[in-house]
Coordinates of N, CA and C in Angstrom, one line a residue:
G1 N -157.3 -142.5 164.4 CA -157.2 -142.5 165.9 C -157.4 -141.1 166.4
A2 N -157.7 -141.1 167.6 CA -157.8 -139.7 168.3 C -156.4 -138.8 168.0
G3 N -156.7 -137.6 168.0 CA -155.5 -136.7 167.8 C -155.8 -135.7 166.8
H4 N -154.9 -134.8 166.7 CA -155.1 -133.5 165.9 C -154.7 -133.9 164.4
Y5 N -153.6 -134.6 164.2 CA -153.3 -135.1 162.8 C -152.3 -136.1 162.8
N6 N -152.1 -136.8 161.8 CA -151.2 -138.0 161.7 C -149.8 -137.6 161.2
L7 N -148.8 -138.1 161.8 CA -147.4 -137.8 161.2 C -147.1 -138.9 160.3
T8 N -146.2 -138.6 159.4 CA -145.6 -139.5 158.5 C -144.1 -139.4 158.6
A9 N -143.3 -140.3 158.0 CA -141.9 -140.2 158.1 C -141.5 -138.8 157.3
K10 N -142.3 -138.6 156.3 CA -141.9 -137.4 155.5 C -142.2 -136.0 156.4
N11 N -143.2 -135.8 157.2 CA -143.5 -134.7 157.9 C -143.0 -134.6 159.2
F12 N -142.5 -135.7 159.7 CA -142.3 -135.8 161.2 C -141.2 -134.8 161.7
S13 N -140.1 -134.7 161.2 CA -139.1 -133.8 161.6 C -139.5 -132.3 161.7
K14 N -140.1 -131.9 160.6 CA -140.6 -130.6 160.5 C -141.7 -130.4 161.5
A15 N -142.6 -131.3 161.7 CA -143.6 -131.1 162.6 C -143.2 -130.8 164.0
V16 N -142.3 -131.8 164.5 CA -141.9 -131.7 165.9 C -140.9 -130.5 166.2
S17 N -140.2 -130.0 165.1 CA -139.3 -128.9 165.4 C -140.0 -127.6 165.2
K18 N -141.2 -127.6 164.6 CA -142.0 -126.4 164.4 C -142.7 -125.9 165.7
K19 N -143.1 -126.9 166.4 CA -144.0 -126.6 167.6 C -143.1 -126.6 168.8
P20 N -143.3 -125.7 169.8 CA -142.4 -125.6 170.9 C -142.8 -126.8 171.9
L21 N -143.9 -127.4 171.8 CA -144.2 -128.6 172.6 C -145.3 -129.4 171.8
M22 N -145.1 -130.7 171.6 CA -146.0 -131.5 170.9 C -146.1 -132.9 171.6
L23 N -147.2 -133.6 171.6 CA -147.3 -134.9 172.1 C -147.5 -135.8 171.0
V24 N -146.8 -136.8 171.0 CA -147.0 -137.8 169.7 C -147.4 -139.1 170.4
G25 N -148.5 -139.7 169.9 CA -148.8 -141.1 170.2 C -148.5 -142.0 169.2
F26 N -147.5 -142.9 169.5 CA -147.1 -144.0 168.6 C -147.9 -145.3 168.9
S27 N -148.6 -145.7 167.9 CA -149.3 -147.0 168.1 C -149.4 -147.8 166.8
S28 N -150.2 -148.9 166.8 CA -150.3 -149.7 165.7 C -151.8 -150.1 165.5
P29 N -152.2 -150.2 164.2 CA -153.6 -150.5 164.0 C -153.8 -152.0 164.5
T30 N -152.9 -152.8 164.8 CA -153.0 -154.2 165.2 C -152.9 -154.3 166.8
C31 N -152.6 -153.2 167.4 CA -152.5 -153.3 168.9 C -153.8 -153.1 169.6
H32 N -154.3 -154.2 170.3 CA -155.5 -154.0 170.9 C -155.5 -153.1 172.1
K33 N -154.4 -153.1 172.8 CA -154.2 -152.1 173.9 C -154.4 -150.6 173.4
C34 N -153.8 -150.5 172.3 CA -153.7 -149.1 171.7 C -155.2 -148.7 171.6
I35 N -156.0 -149.5 170.9 CA -157.4 -149.3 170.6 C -158.3 -149.1 171.8
T36 N -158.0 -149.7 172.9 CA -158.7 -149.5 174.1 C -158.5 -148.2 174.7
Y37 N -157.4 -147.5 174.4 CA -157.1 -146.3 174.9 C -157.6 -145.0 174.1
E38 N -158.2 -145.4 173.0 CA -158.6 -144.2 172.1 C -159.5 -143.2 172.9
P39 N -160.5 -143.6 173.7 CA -161.4 -142.7 174.2 C -160.6 -141.8 175.2
E40 N -159.6 -142.2 176.0 CA -158.8 -141.4 176.8 C -158.0 -140.4 175.8
Y41 N -157.5 -140.9 174.7 CA -156.8 -140.1 173.8 C -157.6 -138.9 173.2
A42 N -158.9 -139.3 172.8 CA -159.8 -138.3 172.3 C -160.0 -137.2 173.4
A43 N -160.2 -137.6 174.7 CA -160.5 -136.6 175.7 C -159.2 -135.8 176.0
A44 N -158.0 -136.4 176.0 CA -156.7 -135.6 176.1 C -156.6 -134.7 175.0
A45 N -156.8 -135.1 173.8 CA -156.6 -134.3 172.6 C -157.6 -133.0 172.6
E46 N -158.8 -133.1 173.2 CA -159.7 -132.0 173.3 C -159.0 -131.0 174.3
A47 N -158.6 -131.5 175.5 CA -158.0 -130.7 176.5 C -156.7 -130.0 176.0
L48 N -155.9 -130.7 175.2 CA -154.6 -130.2 174.8 C -154.9 -129.1 173.8
R49 N -156.0 -129.4 173.0 CA -156.3 -128.3 172.0 C -156.5 -127.0 172.5
S50 N -157.1 -126.9 173.7 CA -157.4 -125.6 174.4 C -156.1 -125.1 175.1
M51 N -155.1 -126.0 175.3 CA -153.8 -125.5 175.7 C -152.8 -125.3 174.6
K52 N -153.3 -125.3 173.4 CA -152.5 -125.1 172.3 C -151.4 -126.1 172.2
V53 N -151.5 -127.2 172.5 CA -150.5 -128.3 172.4 C -151.1 -129.3 171.4
P54 N -150.4 -129.5 170.2 CA -150.9 -130.6 169.4 C -150.6 -132.0 169.8
F55 N -151.6 -132.8 169.7 CA -151.5 -134.3 169.9 C -151.5 -134.8 168.5
A56 N -150.3 -135.3 168.1 CA -150.1 -136.0 166.8 C -150.1 -137.5 167.0
R57 N -150.5 -138.2 165.9 CA -150.4 -139.7 166.0 C -149.5 -140.2 164.9
A58 N -148.9 -141.4 165.2 CA -148.0 -142.0 164.2 C -148.1 -143.5 164.3
N59 N -147.9 -144.2 163.2 CA -147.9 -145.6 163.3 C -146.5 -146.0 163.5
I60 N -146.4 -146.7 164.6 CA -145.0 -147.2 165.0 C -144.2 -147.8 164.0
D61 N -144.9 -148.6 163.2 CA -144.1 -149.4 162.1 C -143.3 -148.6 161.2
K62 N -143.7 -147.2 161.1 CA -143.0 -146.3 160.2 C -141.9 -145.5 161.0
F63 N -141.8 -145.7 162.3 CA -140.8 -145.0 163.0 C -140.0 -145.9 163.9
R64 N -139.8 -147.1 163.6 CA -138.9 -148.0 164.4 C -137.5 -147.4 164.4
E65 N -137.0 -146.9 163.3 CA -135.7 -146.5 163.2 C -135.4 -145.3 164.1
H66 N -136.5 -144.4 164.1 CA -136.5 -143.1 164.9 C -136.4 -143.4 166.4
L67 N -137.0 -144.5 166.8 CA -137.3 -144.7 168.2 C -136.3 -145.9 168.7
R68 N -135.3 -146.4 167.7 CA -134.5 -147.5 168.0 C -133.6 -147.3 169.4
D69 N -133.1 -146.0 169.6 CA -132.4 -145.8 170.7 C -133.1 -146.0 172.0
L70 N -134.4 -146.1 172.1 CA -135.2 -146.3 173.2 C -135.3 -147.8 173.6
G71 N -134.7 -148.7 172.6 CA -134.8 -150.1 173.1 C -136.1 -150.7 172.7
P72 N -136.6 -151.7 173.2 CA -137.9 -152.3 173.1 C -138.9 -151.4 173.7
V73 N -140.0 -151.0 173.1 CA -140.9 -150.2 173.6 C -142.3 -151.0 173.7
E74 N -143.1 -150.5 174.7 CA -144.3 -151.2 174.8 C -145.3 -150.1 174.1
L75 N -146.3 -150.7 173.4 CA -147.4 -149.9 172.8 C -148.5 -149.9 173.6
P76 N -149.3 -148.7 173.8 CA -149.0 -147.5 172.9 C -147.9 -146.8 173.6
L77 N -147.2 -145.9 172.9 CA -146.1 -145.1 173.3 C -146.4 -143.6 173.3
L78 N -146.4 -142.9 174.2 CA -146.6 -141.5 174.1 C -145.2 -140.8 174.4
V79 N -144.9 -139.8 173.5 CA -143.6 -139.2 173.6 C -143.9 -137.6 173.5
V80 N -143.3 -136.8 174.3 CA -143.4 -135.4 174.3 C -142.1 -134.8 173.6
Y81 N -142.3 -134.0 172.5 CA -141.2 -133.2 172.1 C -141.2 -131.9 172.5
K82 N -140.2 -131.4 173.2 CA -140.2 -130.0 173.7 C -138.9 -129.4 173.3
K83 N -138.8 -128.5 172.5 CA -137.5 -127.7 172.0 C -136.5 -128.8 171.6
K84 N -137.0 -129.7 170.8 CA -136.1 -130.8 170.1 C -135.5 -131.8 171.1
R85 N -136.1 -131.8 172.4 CA -135.8 -132.8 173.3 C -137.0 -133.8 173.4
R86 N -136.7 -134.9 173.7 CA -137.8 -135.9 173.7 C -137.9 -136.5 175.2
Y87 N -139.2 -136.5 175.5 CA -139.6 -137.0 176.9 C -140.6 -138.1 176.7
V88 N -140.2 -139.4 177.2 CA -141.1 -140.5 177.1 C -142.0 -140.5 178.3
Y89 N -143.4 -140.6 178.1 CA -144.4 -140.4 179.0 C -144.6 -141.8 179.5
E90 N -144.4 -142.0 180.9 CA -144.4 -143.3 181.5 C -145.4 -143.5 182.6
S91 N -146.5 -142.7 182.6 CA -147.6 -142.8 183.5 C -148.7 -143.5 183.0
Q92 N -149.9 -143.6 183.7 CA -151.1 -144.1 183.2 C -151.6 -143.3 182.0
H93 N -152.2 -144.0 181.0 CA -152.8 -143.5 179.8 C -154.2 -142.9 180.0
S94 N -154.4 -142.2 181.1 CA -155.7 -141.6 181.3 C -155.6 -140.1 180.8
A95 N -156.8 -139.5 180.3 CA -156.8 -138.2 179.9 C -156.3 -137.2 180.9
S96 N -156.7 -137.4 182.3 CA -156.3 -136.4 183.3 C -154.7 -136.6 183.6
N97 N -154.3 -137.7 183.5 CA -152.8 -137.8 183.7 C -152.0 -137.2 182.7
I98 N -152.3 -137.5 181.4 CA -151.7 -137.0 180.3 C -151.7 -135.3 180.3
V99 N -152.9 -134.9 180.6 CA -153.1 -133.5 180.6 C -152.2 -132.8 181.7
S100 N -152.1 -133.5 182.9 CA -151.4 -133.1 184.0 C -149.9 -133.0 183.7
Y101 N -149.4 -134.1 183.0 CA -148.1 -134.1 182.6 C -147.7 -133.1 181.8
I102 N -148.4 -132.8 180.6 CA -148.2 -131.8 179.7 C -148.2 -130.3 180.3
T103 N -149.2 -130.2 181.3 CA -149.3 -128.9 182.1 C -147.8 -128.7 182.8
K104 N -147.4 -129.7 183.4 CA -146.0 -129.5 184.1 C -144.9 -129.2 183.2
L105 N -144.9 -129.9 182.1 CA -143.9 -129.5 181.1 C -144.1 -128.1 180.4
K106 N -145.3 -127.6 180.4 CA -145.4 -126.3 179.8 C -145.1 -125.2 180.8
S107 N -145.1 -125.5 182.1 CA -144.7 -124.6 183.1 C -143.3 -124.1 182.9
P108 N -143.1 -122.7 183.2 CA -141.7 -122.3 183.1 C -140.9 -122.9 184.3
V109 N -139.6 -123.0 184.0 CA -138.7 -123.7 185.0 C -138.4 -122.5 186.0
L110 N -138.6 -122.8 187.3 CA -138.5 -121.7 188.3 C -137.1 -121.8 188.7
Q111 N -136.4 -120.5 188.8 CA -135.1 -120.5 189.3 C -135.1 -120.1 190.7
P112 N -134.2 -120.6 191.5 CA -134.1 -120.2 192.9 C -133.7 -118.7 193.1
L113 N -134.2 -118.0 194.0 CA -133.9 -116.7 194.3 C -132.5 -116.6 194.9
A114 N -131.7 -115.8 194.4 CA -130.2 -115.8 195.0 C -130.1 -114.8 196.1

């Protein structure tokens, strides 16, 4: 599928802790809805590449234990890992919305002036 590389159970922890910000798309080869979003993911992956944010892909069947605390999840599932924190993406799976969400997460947190 679209994305910069695939994650496995073996390389997952190292990959998400190594990058300051990473988008992971969890899906399944048997998920029709996942397949229909592939063109959007391909466009998002290209835009994210220019922002230096990797878009990794992972087969949900290999990560059920890792995501168990989220409860039942709907596929496809996009999760952003930022500084070891996990943010579940809950908006439309369009390239523009995904890129907009990542842009907001990349922005520094503004502190009010005292």
